Amino acid sequence: FAAATVSLLESGNDVRLRQFIRAFSGKAGPGTSLEEFTGALDKWTVFCAQTLYFDRPDLVDEAIDKLCELYKHFGIDEDATRRRFTVVVRIYVIGALAVRLAAWATVHSLTLRPVPSSLYDPDYIYSSWIRNATVFVARANLHMESDEPAQARGGFVLSAARNVMVEHPAMRPDLTEDQVPTDEISARDAALNSLCEFDIAYCFIVAAMGSGHGSAYPSSSAFDEDRSKPMAQRIVADANLREQMFPGVPDTNIAAAIAEIYELAIRESASHYGGRWWAMPPSVDAWVGKNSPPVNS
């Protein structure tokens, strides 16, 4: 499938590429089994990864639109929750690739997808389908194993996403096998680090722009802060990046969002994961202070 997608991209055959997007609903719709759904979603992920790698964010957005429409009709049973988990893991896979390719508009597009709590609760709207999925999965304890360390339980989505990246090279076309080792994960692991960077970016975007409920939760707080902090450093250093990731949002609002999420991540890290987040990086702290309103004495 990946080779066929690449061939269509190289030949500029947009008609055939869009045929895949249009057909996706039938292959992953309500009448499919979980196994069929997962298989269709794996192809969706490969499609998004390859089109993003070929610098076709328009096709990526269309594919995200199609998946989000399906997502909005999930119910509340275990099968629906497992589908949510399958979706959010692959959102992270594509989000991490978008970070590595500096495709900031795609990071925004993947994140700010308001969805109802479920098919049966259409009035409670989550600001992001990412948070909706992680809430449902956590409530169902799908990720919990009694002998797992706290870090593994807390960062379950990121760990699962990295495993999917290891298993499916076509979902990470920019990384070689050597860059995604199966045994030891180092401090410089490109896969996990980009997943953590996407995670914190998602939280910043929802905090700055979210209009629904559910806020955002930094799963990356289960890992060392050094894996996420390059994202914050890039945001404050690059006005063009901010315009793509936070379109139309003033720097004061972005600064408030960064401060809010860092406070949450530091608190969660201290409470549950051994205190591996300490403070905003100096450049981020300075930028946030510069763009925050003065405190009345």
Coordinates of C-alpha atoms in Angstrom, one line a residue, residues 59 131 172 211 239:
L59 CA -4.5 15.7 1.3
R131 CA -8.4 14.2 25.2
R172 CA 7.8 7.0 9.7
S211 CA -13.6 26.2 22.8
A239 CA 6.8 33.9 15.1

